[in-house]
mmCIF file of C-alpha atoms in Angstrom:
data_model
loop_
_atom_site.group_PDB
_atom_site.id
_atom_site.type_symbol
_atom_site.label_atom_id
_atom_site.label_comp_id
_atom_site.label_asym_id
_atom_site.label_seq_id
_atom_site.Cartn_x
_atom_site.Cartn_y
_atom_site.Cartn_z
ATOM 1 C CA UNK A 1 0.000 0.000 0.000
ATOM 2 C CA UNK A 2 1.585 3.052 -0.677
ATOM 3 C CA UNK A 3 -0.446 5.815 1.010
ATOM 4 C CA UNK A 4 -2.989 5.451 3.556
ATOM 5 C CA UNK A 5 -4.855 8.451 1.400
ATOM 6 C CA UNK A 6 -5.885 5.792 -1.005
ATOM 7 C CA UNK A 7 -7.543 3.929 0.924
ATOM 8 C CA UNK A 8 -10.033 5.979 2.417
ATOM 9 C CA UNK A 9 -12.219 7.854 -0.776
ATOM 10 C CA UNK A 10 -14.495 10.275 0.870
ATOM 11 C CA UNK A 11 -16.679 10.528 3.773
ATOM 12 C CA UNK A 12 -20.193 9.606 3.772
ATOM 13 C CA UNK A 13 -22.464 12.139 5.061
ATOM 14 C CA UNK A 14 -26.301 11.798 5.191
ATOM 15 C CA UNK A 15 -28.680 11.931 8.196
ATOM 16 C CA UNK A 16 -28.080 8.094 9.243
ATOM 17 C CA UNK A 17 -24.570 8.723 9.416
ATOM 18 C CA UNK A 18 -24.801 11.822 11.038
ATOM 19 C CA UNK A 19 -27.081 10.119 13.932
ATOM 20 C CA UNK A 20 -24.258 7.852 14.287
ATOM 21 C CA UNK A 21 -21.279 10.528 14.508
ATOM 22 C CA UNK A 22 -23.493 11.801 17.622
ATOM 23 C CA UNK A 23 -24.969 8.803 19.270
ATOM 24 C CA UNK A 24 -21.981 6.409 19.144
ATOM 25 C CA UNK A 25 -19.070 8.414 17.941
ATOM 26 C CA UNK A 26 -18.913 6.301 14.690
ATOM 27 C CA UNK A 27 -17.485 7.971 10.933
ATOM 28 C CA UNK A 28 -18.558 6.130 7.640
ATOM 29 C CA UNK A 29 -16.446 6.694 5.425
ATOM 30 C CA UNK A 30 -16.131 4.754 1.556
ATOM 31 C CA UNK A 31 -13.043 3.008 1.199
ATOM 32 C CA UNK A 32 -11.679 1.433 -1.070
ATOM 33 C CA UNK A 33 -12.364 -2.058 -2.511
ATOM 34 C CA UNK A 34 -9.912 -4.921 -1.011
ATOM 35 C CA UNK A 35 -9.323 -2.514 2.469
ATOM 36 C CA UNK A 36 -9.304 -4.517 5.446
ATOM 37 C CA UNK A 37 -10.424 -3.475 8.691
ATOM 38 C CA UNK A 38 -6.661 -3.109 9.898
ATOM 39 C CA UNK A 39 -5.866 -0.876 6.586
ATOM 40 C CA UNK A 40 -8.653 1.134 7.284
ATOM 41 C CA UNK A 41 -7.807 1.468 11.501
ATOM 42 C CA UNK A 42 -3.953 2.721 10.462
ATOM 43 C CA UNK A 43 -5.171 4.996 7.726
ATOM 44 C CA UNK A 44 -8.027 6.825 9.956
ATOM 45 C CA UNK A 45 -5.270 6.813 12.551
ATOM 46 C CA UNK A 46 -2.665 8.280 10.714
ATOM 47 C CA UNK A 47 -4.832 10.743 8.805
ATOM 48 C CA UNK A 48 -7.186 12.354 11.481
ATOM 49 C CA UNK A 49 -4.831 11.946 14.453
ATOM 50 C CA UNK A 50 -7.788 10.269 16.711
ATOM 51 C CA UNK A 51 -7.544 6.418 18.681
ATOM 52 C CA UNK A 52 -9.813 3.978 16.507
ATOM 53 C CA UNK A 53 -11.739 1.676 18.874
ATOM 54 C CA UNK A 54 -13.334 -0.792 16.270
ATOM 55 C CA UNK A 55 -14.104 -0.995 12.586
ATOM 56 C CA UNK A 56 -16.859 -2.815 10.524
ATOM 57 C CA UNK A 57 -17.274 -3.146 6.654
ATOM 58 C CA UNK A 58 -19.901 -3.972 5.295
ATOM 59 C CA UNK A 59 -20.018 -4.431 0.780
ATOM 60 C CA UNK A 60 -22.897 -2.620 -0.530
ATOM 61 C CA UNK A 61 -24.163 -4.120 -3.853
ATOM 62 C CA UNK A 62 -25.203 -2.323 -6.442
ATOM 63 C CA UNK A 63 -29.126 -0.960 -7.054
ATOM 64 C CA UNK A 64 -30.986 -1.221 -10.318
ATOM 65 C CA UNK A 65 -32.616 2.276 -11.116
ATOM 66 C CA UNK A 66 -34.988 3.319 -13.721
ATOM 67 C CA UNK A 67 -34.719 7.106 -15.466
ATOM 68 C CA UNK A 68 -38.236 6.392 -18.145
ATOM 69 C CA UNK A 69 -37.049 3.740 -19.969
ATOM 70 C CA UNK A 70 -33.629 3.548 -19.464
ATOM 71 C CA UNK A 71 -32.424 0.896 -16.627
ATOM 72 C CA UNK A 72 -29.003 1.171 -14.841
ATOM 73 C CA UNK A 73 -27.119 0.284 -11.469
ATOM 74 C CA UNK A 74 -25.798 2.662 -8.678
ATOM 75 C CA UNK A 75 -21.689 1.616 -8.005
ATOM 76 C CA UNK A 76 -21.081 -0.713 -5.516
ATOM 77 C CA UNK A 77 -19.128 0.380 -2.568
ATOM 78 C CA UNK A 78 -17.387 -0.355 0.709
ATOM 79 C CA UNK A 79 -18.329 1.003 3.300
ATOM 80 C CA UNK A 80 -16.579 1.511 6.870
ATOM 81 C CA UNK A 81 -17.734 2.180 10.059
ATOM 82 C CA UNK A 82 -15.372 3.792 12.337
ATOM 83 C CA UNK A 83 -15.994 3.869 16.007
ATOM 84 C CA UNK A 84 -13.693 6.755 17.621
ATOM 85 C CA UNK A 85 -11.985 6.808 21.069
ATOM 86 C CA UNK A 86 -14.611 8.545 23.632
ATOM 87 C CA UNK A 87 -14.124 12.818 23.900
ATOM 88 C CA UNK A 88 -12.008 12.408 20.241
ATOM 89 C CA UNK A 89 -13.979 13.876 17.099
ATOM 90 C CA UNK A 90 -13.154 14.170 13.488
ATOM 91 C CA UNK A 91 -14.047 17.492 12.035
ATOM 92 C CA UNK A 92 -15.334 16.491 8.727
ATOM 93 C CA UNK A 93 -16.756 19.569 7.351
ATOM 94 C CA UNK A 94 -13.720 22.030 8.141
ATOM 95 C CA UNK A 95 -15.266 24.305 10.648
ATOM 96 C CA UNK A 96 -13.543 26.392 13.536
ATOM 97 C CA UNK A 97 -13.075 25.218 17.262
ATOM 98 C CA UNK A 98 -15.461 27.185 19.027
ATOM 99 C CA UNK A 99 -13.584 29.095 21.477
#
């Protein structure tokens, strides 16, 4: 592997994930296909600076959609769930420390 920024493609961010960044202190994030668990603990370690307590995976498959006539499929992805150290965040959307 050579950077641990390949591994991890982009955060996921909708209202399930966001009740689980409050609730249980848990980041999704899509990674990329073939990332272990351990890949995906040293990379949000090394990128975000926080202690990772436990990761899940989980493959999602892809979704046949209809636009009129024409059928397709969504991309599959991997998914990660990332369960931070308690009082440790990752600030995903860039904002300020409030002071």
């Amino acid at each position: 592997m050579d950077n641990y920024k390949d591994i991890i493609i982009r955060p996921i961010i909708t209202e399930k994930t966001m009740r689980y960044m409050d609730e249980d202190n848990k980041v999704t994030f899509e990674v990329r296909k073939g990332a272990n668990k351990t890949l995906v603990k040293q990379a949000v370690e090394s990128i975000f600076g926080v202690d990772v307590v436990a990761v899940n995976v989980v493959n999602v498959k892809p979704k046949t959609k209809r636009m009129g006539k024409y059928v397709g499929k969504t991309k599959a992805v991997r998914k990660a769930y990332v369960k931070i150290a308690e009082g440790q965040d990752i600030n995903l959307f860039g904002e300020e420390e409030a002071k």
